[in-house]
Coordinates of C-alpha atoms and ligand atoms in Angstrom, one line a residue:
X211 CA 97.4 84.7 73.6
X212 CA 98.9 87.1 71.7
X213 CA 102.1 89.3 72.8
X214 CA 102.4 92.4 72.4
X215 CA 105.6 94.0 73.5
X216 CA 105.9 97.1 75.5
X217 CA 108.4 100.0 74.9
X218 CA 108.3 100.8 78.9
X219 CA 111.7 101.2 81.1
X220 CA 111.2 98.7 84.0
X221 CA 113.9 100.0 85.9
X222 CA 112.8 103.5 85.6
X223 CA 109.4 103.0 86.6
X224 CA 110.5 100.7 89.3
X225 CA 112.7 103.5 90.9
X226 CA 110.0 105.9 91.2
X227 CA 108.6 103.4 93.7
X228 CA 110.1 103.7 96.9
X229 CA 108.2 100.8 98.7
X230 CA 109.2 98.1 96.3
X231 CA 113.1 98.7 97.4
X232 CA 113.4 96.5 100.5
X233 CA 113.2 93.1 101.7
X234 CA 110.4 90.8 103.5
X235 CA 111.3 88.1 105.6
X236 CA 114.8 88.0 104.1
X237 CA 113.6 88.3 100.7
X238 CA 113.5 90.7 98.1
X239 CA 109.9 92.1 98.1
X240 CA 107.4 90.8 95.1
X241 CA 104.6 92.9 95.4
X242 CA 101.8 90.9 93.5
X243 CA 98.7 92.7 95.4
X244 CA 98.2 95.5 93.5
X245 CA 94.7 94.8 92.4
X246 CA 93.8 95.0 96.5
X247 CA 95.7 98.7 96.4
X248 CA 98.6 99.3 94.3
X249 CA 102.1 100.9 95.4
X250 CA 102.4 104.7 95.0
X251 CA 105.1 106.5 92.8
X252 CA 107.0 109.2 94.5
X253 CA 105.2 111.9 93.0
X254 CA 102.4 111.4 94.5
X255 CA 104.3 110.9 98.0
X256 CA 105.9 114.0 97.5
X257 CA 102.2 116.1 96.6
X258 CA 100.9 114.8 100.1
X259 CA 104.3 116.2 102.0
X260 CA 104.0 119.1 99.9
X261 CA 100.4 119.6 100.7
X262 CA 101.2 118.9 104.4
X263 CA 104.2 121.4 104.4
X264 CA 103.0 124.0 102.3
X265 CA 99.4 124.5 102.3
X266 CA 97.1 123.1 104.5
X267 CA 93.9 124.9 104.7
X268 CA 90.3 123.8 104.3
X269 CA 89.0 124.7 100.5
X270 CA 86.2 126.4 99.4
X271 CA 85.8 128.5 102.5
X272 CA 88.8 131.0 103.2
X273 CA 90.2 133.6 101.3
X274 CA 93.9 133.8 102.2
X275 CA 96.8 132.8 100.5
X276 CA 96.8 129.0 101.4
X277 CA 92.9 128.4 101.0
X278 CA 93.1 129.6 97.9
X279 CA 95.9 128.0 96.9
X280 CA 94.2 124.1 98.4
X281 CA 91.3 125.2 96.7
X282 CA 93.2 125.6 93.1
X283 CA 95.2 122.1 93.7
X284 CA 91.7 120.3 94.6
X285 CA 89.6 121.8 92.1
X286 CA 92.6 121.0 89.7
X287 CA 92.5 117.5 90.4
X288 CA 88.5 117.5 89.3
X289 CA 89.5 118.7 85.8
X290 CA 92.6 115.9 85.6
X291 CA 90.2 113.3 86.5
X292 CA 87.7 114.7 84.0
X293 CA 90.2 114.2 81.3
X294 CA 90.9 111.0 82.4
X295 CA 88.0 109.6 82.1
X296 CA 86.6 112.0 79.1
X297 CA 83.8 113.6 81.0
X298 CA 81.9 116.7 79.2
X299 CA 82.2 118.8 82.1
X300 CA 83.9 118.8 85.5
X301 CA 80.3 119.0 87.2
X302 CA 80.0 115.4 86.8
X303 CA 82.9 114.7 88.9
X304 CA 82.3 113.8 92.3
X305 CA 84.7 113.3 94.9
X306 CA 84.4 110.3 96.8
X307 CA 86.3 107.8 99.1
X308 CA 86.5 105.4 96.7
X309 CA 84.4 102.8 94.6
X310 CA 82.3 102.2 97.9
X311 CA 81.2 105.5 98.5
X312 CA 80.0 106.1 94.8
X313 CA 77.8 103.2 94.7
X314 CA 76.5 103.7 98.1
X315 CA 76.0 107.4 97.0
X316 CA 74.0 106.3 93.7
X317 CA 72.2 103.2 95.9
X318 CA 70.6 105.8 98.2
X319 CA 70.2 108.6 96.5
X320 CA 68.8 107.2 93.1
X321 CA 67.0 104.7 95.1
X322 CA 65.4 107.1 97.6
X323 CA 64.1 109.0 94.9
X324 CA 63.1 106.9 91.9
X325 CA 62.9 103.5 92.6
X326 CA 59.6 102.0 94.1
X327 CA 57.9 98.5 95.0
X328 CA 58.4 96.1 91.5
X329 CA 61.4 98.1 90.1
X330 CA 64.1 95.8 89.2
X331 CA 67.4 96.0 89.3
X332 CA 70.5 93.8 87.5
X333 CA 73.8 93.4 88.9
X334 CA 75.9 90.2 87.9
X335 CA 77.4 87.2 89.6
X336 CA 80.8 88.7 89.3
X337 CA 80.5 91.7 91.4
X338 CA 82.5 92.6 94.6
X339 CA 80.5 93.0 97.9
X340 CA 80.8 96.9 97.3
X341 CA 78.3 96.6 94.1
X342 CA 76.1 93.5 95.7
X343 CA 75.0 95.0 99.1
X344 CA 74.4 99.1 98.5
X345 CA 71.8 97.3 95.9
X346 CA 70.3 95.0 98.5
X347 CA 69.9 97.9 101.0
X348 CA 68.5 99.7 98.3
X349 CA 65.9 96.9 97.5
X350 CA 64.7 96.3 101.2
X351 CA 64.1 100.2 101.9
X352 CA 62.2 100.5 98.3
X353 CA 60.5 97.1 97.9
X354 CA 62.5 97.1 94.2
X355 CA 63.8 93.4 93.1
X356 CA 67.5 92.2 92.5
X357 CA 68.4 90.1 89.5
X358 CA 72.0 88.7 89.0
X359 CA 73.6 88.1 85.4
X360 CA 75.0 84.2 85.8
X361 CA 79.0 83.8 85.3
X362 CA 80.1 81.0 83.1
X363 CA 82.6 79.1 83.5
X364 CA 85.2 80.8 81.7
X365 CA 84.2 83.5 84.1
X366 CA 82.7 85.7 81.3
X367 CA 78.9 87.0 81.8
X368 CA 76.4 85.1 80.3
X369 CA 74.9 88.0 78.1
X370 CA 72.0 85.8 76.6
X371 CA 71.0 85.7 80.3
X372 CA 71.2 89.1 80.5
X373 CA 69.2 89.8 77.9
X374 CA 66.4 87.7 79.2
X375 CA 66.6 89.4 82.1
X376 CA 66.4 93.0 81.0
X377 CA 62.9 94.2 81.0
X378 CA 61.2 97.7 81.2
X379 CA 60.7 96.9 85.0
X380 CA 65.1 97.2 85.0
X381 CA 65.5 100.4 86.5
X382 CA 69.2 100.4 86.6
X383 CA 72.1 97.9 85.9
X384 CA 75.6 98.1 88.2
X385 CA 78.5 95.8 86.5
X386 CA 82.2 96.0 87.1
X387 CA 84.3 96.9 84.1
X388 CA 86.8 94.2 85.2
X389 CA 86.5 91.7 87.8
X390 CA 88.7 91.6 91.0
X391 CA 88.7 87.9 91.5
X392 CA 89.1 86.7 88.1
X393 CA 90.8 89.7 86.4
X394 CA 87.8 89.0 83.6
X395 CA 87.2 92.1 81.0
X396 CA 83.4 93.0 80.7
X397 CA 81.9 93.7 77.5
X398 CA 80.3 97.0 79.5
X399 CA 79.8 98.5 75.8
X400 CA 77.1 95.8 75.0
X401 CA 75.8 95.8 78.7
X402 CA 75.2 99.5 78.5
X403 CA 73.6 99.4 74.8
X404 CA 71.2 96.7 75.7
X405 CA 70.3 98.2 79.1
X406 CA 69.2 101.8 77.4
X407 CA 68.0 99.8 74.7
X408 CA 64.9 98.9 77.5
X409 CA 65.3 102.4 79.2
X410 CA 67.3 101.6 82.1
X411 CA 70.7 103.5 83.5
X412 CA 74.0 101.5 84.1
X413 CA 76.4 101.9 86.7
X414 CA 80.4 100.9 86.0
X415 CA 82.0 99.9 88.8
X416 CA 85.7 100.8 87.5
X417 CA 87.6 100.0 90.6
X418 CA 89.7 97.3 88.7
X419 CA 90.0 99.1 85.4
X420 CA 91.2 103.0 86.4
X421 CA 95.0 101.7 86.4
X422 CA 94.7 99.1 83.5
X423 CA 91.9 100.0 81.1
X424 CA 91.3 103.1 78.4
X425 CA 87.7 105.0 80.0
X426 CA 85.5 107.2 77.7
X427 CA 82.7 107.7 79.6
X428 CA 81.0 109.8 76.8
X429 CA 82.1 107.1 74.1
X430 CA 80.8 104.2 76.5
X431 CA 77.7 106.5 77.5
X432 CA 77.4 104.9 80.8
X433 CA 75.1 107.2 83.6
X434 CA 77.6 106.3 86.3
X435 CA 81.3 105.2 86.6
X436 CA 82.9 104.9 89.8
X437 CA 87.0 104.9 90.5
X438 CA 89.5 104.4 93.6
X439 CA 92.4 106.3 93.4
X440 CA 94.4 103.6 95.5
X441 CA 94.0 101.2 92.9
X442 CA 95.3 103.4 90.4
X443 CA 98.7 104.5 92.0
X444 CA 97.0 107.2 94.1
X445 CA 96.5 107.7 97.8
X446 CA 93.8 106.1 100.0
X447 CA 90.5 107.4 101.0
X448 CA 89.7 109.2 97.3
X449 CA 88.1 108.6 94.4
X450 CA 85.2 109.7 92.3
X451 CA 81.9 109.2 91.4
X452 CA 81.0 110.5 87.4
X453 CA 77.2 111.0 86.7
X454 CA 75.7 112.5 83.7
X455 CA 74.5 115.8 85.2
X456 CA 70.8 115.7 84.1
X457 CA 71.1 112.7 86.4
X458 CA 72.8 114.3 89.5
X459 CA 70.9 117.3 89.1
X460 CA 67.9 115.3 89.5
X461 CA 69.3 113.2 92.2
X462 CA 69.0 114.5 96.3
X463 CA 71.9 114.9 98.1
X464 CA 73.5 111.8 100.1
X465 CA 74.9 113.8 103.2
X466 CA 73.8 116.6 104.5
X467 CA 76.4 119.3 105.9
X468 CA 78.7 122.1 105.4
X469 CA 79.0 123.2 101.7
X470 CA 76.5 120.9 100.4
X471 CA 73.9 124.1 100.7
X472 CA 73.3 127.0 99.7
X473 CA 71.0 128.7 101.9
X474 CA 70.1 127.2 105.6
X475 CA 67.0 128.1 107.8
X476 CA 65.2 126.0 110.1
X477 CA 62.5 126.0 107.8
X478 CA 64.3 125.1 104.9
X479 CA 67.7 124.1 103.1
X480 CA 68.5 125.2 99.6
X481 CA 71.2 122.7 97.7
X482 CA 74.7 123.6 96.5
X483 CA 75.1 123.2 92.6
X484 CA 77.1 120.4 91.2
X485 CA 79.3 118.6 92.0
X486 CA 79.1 120.2 95.7
X487 CA 75.5 119.1 96.2
X488 CA 77.4 115.8 96.8
X489 CA 80.1 117.1 98.7
X490 CA 79.1 117.7 102.1
X491 CA 81.9 118.2 105.4
X492 CA 85.7 119.0 104.9
X493 CA 86.5 116.5 102.0
X494 CA 89.9 114.2 102.3
X495 CA 92.1 117.3 100.4
X496 CA 95.5 115.9 101.0
X497 CA 94.7 112.7 99.4
X498 CA 92.1 114.3 96.7
X499 CA 95.2 116.9 95.3
X500 CA 98.0 114.0 95.1
X501 CA 95.1 111.8 93.3
X502 CA 96.3 114.2 90.4
X503 CA 99.4 113.1 90.3
X504 CA 98.4 109.3 90.2
X505 CA 96.5 109.7 86.9
X506 CA 99.3 112.3 85.5
X507 CA 101.8 109.2 86.0
X508 CA 99.2 106.7 83.7
X509 CA 98.8 109.5 81.5
X510 CA 102.6 109.9 81.0
X511 CA 103.2 106.6 81.2
X512 CA 100.4 105.8 78.5
X513 CA 97.8 103.4 79.2
X514 CA 98.6 101.3 76.0
X515 CA 102.0 101.1 77.0
X516 CA 101.2 100.0 80.8
X517 CA 98.9 97.5 79.3
X518 CA 100.8 96.0 76.8
X519 CA 103.4 95.2 79.9
X520 CA 100.7 93.7 82.0
X521 CA 99.7 92.1 79.4
X522 CA 102.8 90.0 78.6
X523 CA 102.9 89.5 82.5
X524 CA 99.5 88.1 82.6
X525 CA 100.5 85.9 80.0
X526 CA 103.7 84.9 81.5
X527 CA 102.4 84.2 84.8
X528 CA 99.7 81.8 83.5
X529 CA 101.6 79.5 81.5
X530 CA 104.5 79.1 84.3
X531 CA 101.3 78.7 87.2
X532 CA 99.3 76.7 84.5
X533 CA 102.3 74.2 84.4
X534 CA 102.5 73.5 88.0
X535 CA 100.7 70.3 89.3
X536 CA 97.5 70.7 90.8
X537 CA 96.7 74.3 90.1
X538 CA 93.2 75.2 88.5
X539 CA 93.0 78.8 87.3
X540 CA 89.5 80.4 87.3
X541 CA 89.3 83.0 84.9
X542 CA 90.3 81.5 81.5
X543 CA 89.1 83.9 78.9
X544 CA 91.7 85.5 77.4
X545 CA 90.4 89.2 77.8
X546 CA 91.3 90.0 81.3
X547 CA 93.6 92.6 83.3
X548 CA 96.2 91.4 84.9
X549 CA 95.3 88.8 87.4
X550 CA 95.8 85.1 87.7
X551 CA 93.3 83.8 90.2
X552 CA 94.1 80.0 91.2
X553 CA 93.7 77.0 93.5
X554 CA 96.1 74.2 94.0
X555 CA 94.6 70.9 94.8
X556 CA 94.7 69.7 98.7
X557 CA 96.7 73.1 99.7
X558 CA 94.3 76.1 101.5
X559 CA 94.6 79.3 99.7
X560 CA 95.7 80.7 103.0
X561 CA 98.7 78.0 103.6
X562 CA 99.8 79.4 100.2
X563 CA 99.7 82.7 101.2
X564 CA 101.5 82.4 104.3
X565 CA 104.1 80.7 102.7
X566 CA 104.8 82.7 100.1
X567 CA 105.2 85.5 101.9
X568 CA 107.3 83.6 103.7
X569 CA 109.6 84.1 100.8
X570 CA 108.8 87.8 100.6
X571 CA 105.9 87.5 97.8
X572 CA 102.4 89.1 98.6
X573 CA 99.5 87.8 96.8
X574 CA 95.7 88.1 98.5
X575 CA 94.3 84.8 99.5
X576 CA 90.3 84.5 100.4
X577 CA 87.2 85.1 98.7
X578 CA 88.3 88.7 97.8
X579 CA 84.7 90.5 98.7
X580 CA 83.4 88.0 96.3
X581 CA 81.6 85.1 98.1
X582 CA 78.9 84.6 95.6
X583 CA 81.1 84.0 92.8
X584 CA 83.0 82.0 94.9
X585 CA 80.2 79.9 95.5
X586 CA 79.5 79.8 92.0
X587 CA 82.6 77.7 91.6
X588 CA 82.1 75.9 94.6
X589 CA 85.6 77.4 96.1
X590 CA 85.9 78.7 99.6
X591 CA 88.5 80.9 97.9
X592 CA 91.8 81.3 95.9
X593 CA 94.9 83.0 95.4
X594 CA 95.7 85.9 93.7
X595 CA 98.3 87.5 91.9
X596 CA 98.1 90.6 90.6
X597 CA 100.2 92.8 88.8
X598 CA 100.8 96.5 87.8
X599 CA 103.5 98.3 85.7
X600 CA 106.4 98.0 88.1
X601 CA 106.2 94.4 88.0
X602 CA 108.4 92.1 86.3
X603 CA 108.9 88.5 84.9
X604 CA 111.5 87.9 87.2
X605 CA 109.3 88.4 90.2
X606 CA 106.7 85.9 88.1
X607 CA 109.7 83.7 88.5
X608 CA 110.1 84.0 92.3
X609 CA 106.4 83.2 92.4
X610 CA 106.7 80.4 90.4
X611 CA 109.2 78.5 92.3
X612 CA 107.7 79.2 95.5
X613 CA 104.6 77.7 94.2
X614 CA 106.4 74.7 93.2
X615 CA 108.7 74.3 96.9
X616 CA 104.9 74.9 98.5
X617 CA 103.6 72.0 96.4
X618 CA 106.8 69.8 96.9
X619 CA 106.6 70.2 100.6
X620 CA 102.9 69.7 101.3
X621 CA 102.9 66.2 98.9
X622 CA 105.7 64.9 101.2
Ligands
C6P888 N1 89.1 95.1 95.9 C1 90.8 93.7 96.4 O1 91.4 93.2 96.8 P1 87.1 100.7 97.7 O2 87.6 99.3 98.3 O3 86.2 101.3 97.6 O4 88.1 101.1 96.8 O5 87.3 99.2 96.3 C2 85.9 98.5 96.4 C3 86.0 97.2 95.4 C4 84.9 97.5 94.6 N2 84.9 97.1 93.1 C5 85.8 96.1 93.0 C6 85.5 95.6 91.3 C7 87.1 96.4 94.0 O6 88.1 95.3 93.5 C8 87.0 96.8 95.1 C9 88.2 96.5 95.7 C10 89.9 94.9 96.3 O7 90.1 93.3 94.7 C11 89.5 95.1 97.9 S1 88.4 94.3 98.7

């Protein structure tokens, strides 16, 4: 692997994350679970405090000063999100609770309106349960059929097999930009082009891309793209669904309630314009407001700089971990976000996770909400170390040292 050196000042970055400066079980915290949720910089935490202590009010409803200030801040995040993914218009940005809700929105609204018996949906063997179950539910209600792109031993998708699955019956392809379990980055441009050639729409699950990869929805030409704020240094409970305007306009609402209507009578309701048609009820105002600061944090550091630093960590960790006795790494392709997923012969991933935690090292263990992928590799789960911009090589040394001790201890 080639290693690019990043101009990132790691000390200054770490100073911005209060949670990192603590001892866990008597050791300095080493947080390697950012793929589950990243830690939050002080600007994001301050934005939440400022909202609640300065201008908490409901949005789009009141004409008083606080309501207008809250509405402006909420809509400012929409504009920041539009710029962040280069959407053509802010009307194409729907606020959600995160990727799970974004996918469910499309699966419900699009499926109800457009799928019929015999239509086909394609997902991949690398998907998170959030990009599997909503489509299974959609197939149950519509009679559509779910097909799956196989995964190769390297963790890469089998694109030749994908080409064979694609037919004029295919109505939608839903794949992740990067795999949460293996870190593998999928060739989404190629997948989108191939799918469009047969007339299918494409949804990209960007949960693991938002903090790591450049996203340009117009250049990609994807039809839908989902993000979760909490994996991008932002608060939990917020995210966005991008959809092409003409598609969102055609799709029926997902939830009914306040704000998503133009006029309600007992006989008939007419719906609000985009994006409000899909934002029923009082939304998660505070977390959406603070999400802007998370995106600004990423843009401020520069995604290329962050990616270069994280790639350095990935290469270093891969070398260190694969040198240990009995280790098998899953996801061996070079084109990865900063995730190292592995098993160690004869030691259960949960035991490894617990013993690492006793040394202050936080990793995720188990199936990572990708049970079909674990079945593909014939394993119950892995240990997953996932890195973010605030991590260091010294922390990787702590992880490697911890693993070495666990291996020695368990082999006695
Ligand atoms: N993956 C992980 O530890 P939500 O929970 O809605 O923000 O995101 C769901 C989701 C969807 N797709 C992918 C690729 C994901 O990684 C996730 C969340 C976390 O890997 C928690 S299970």
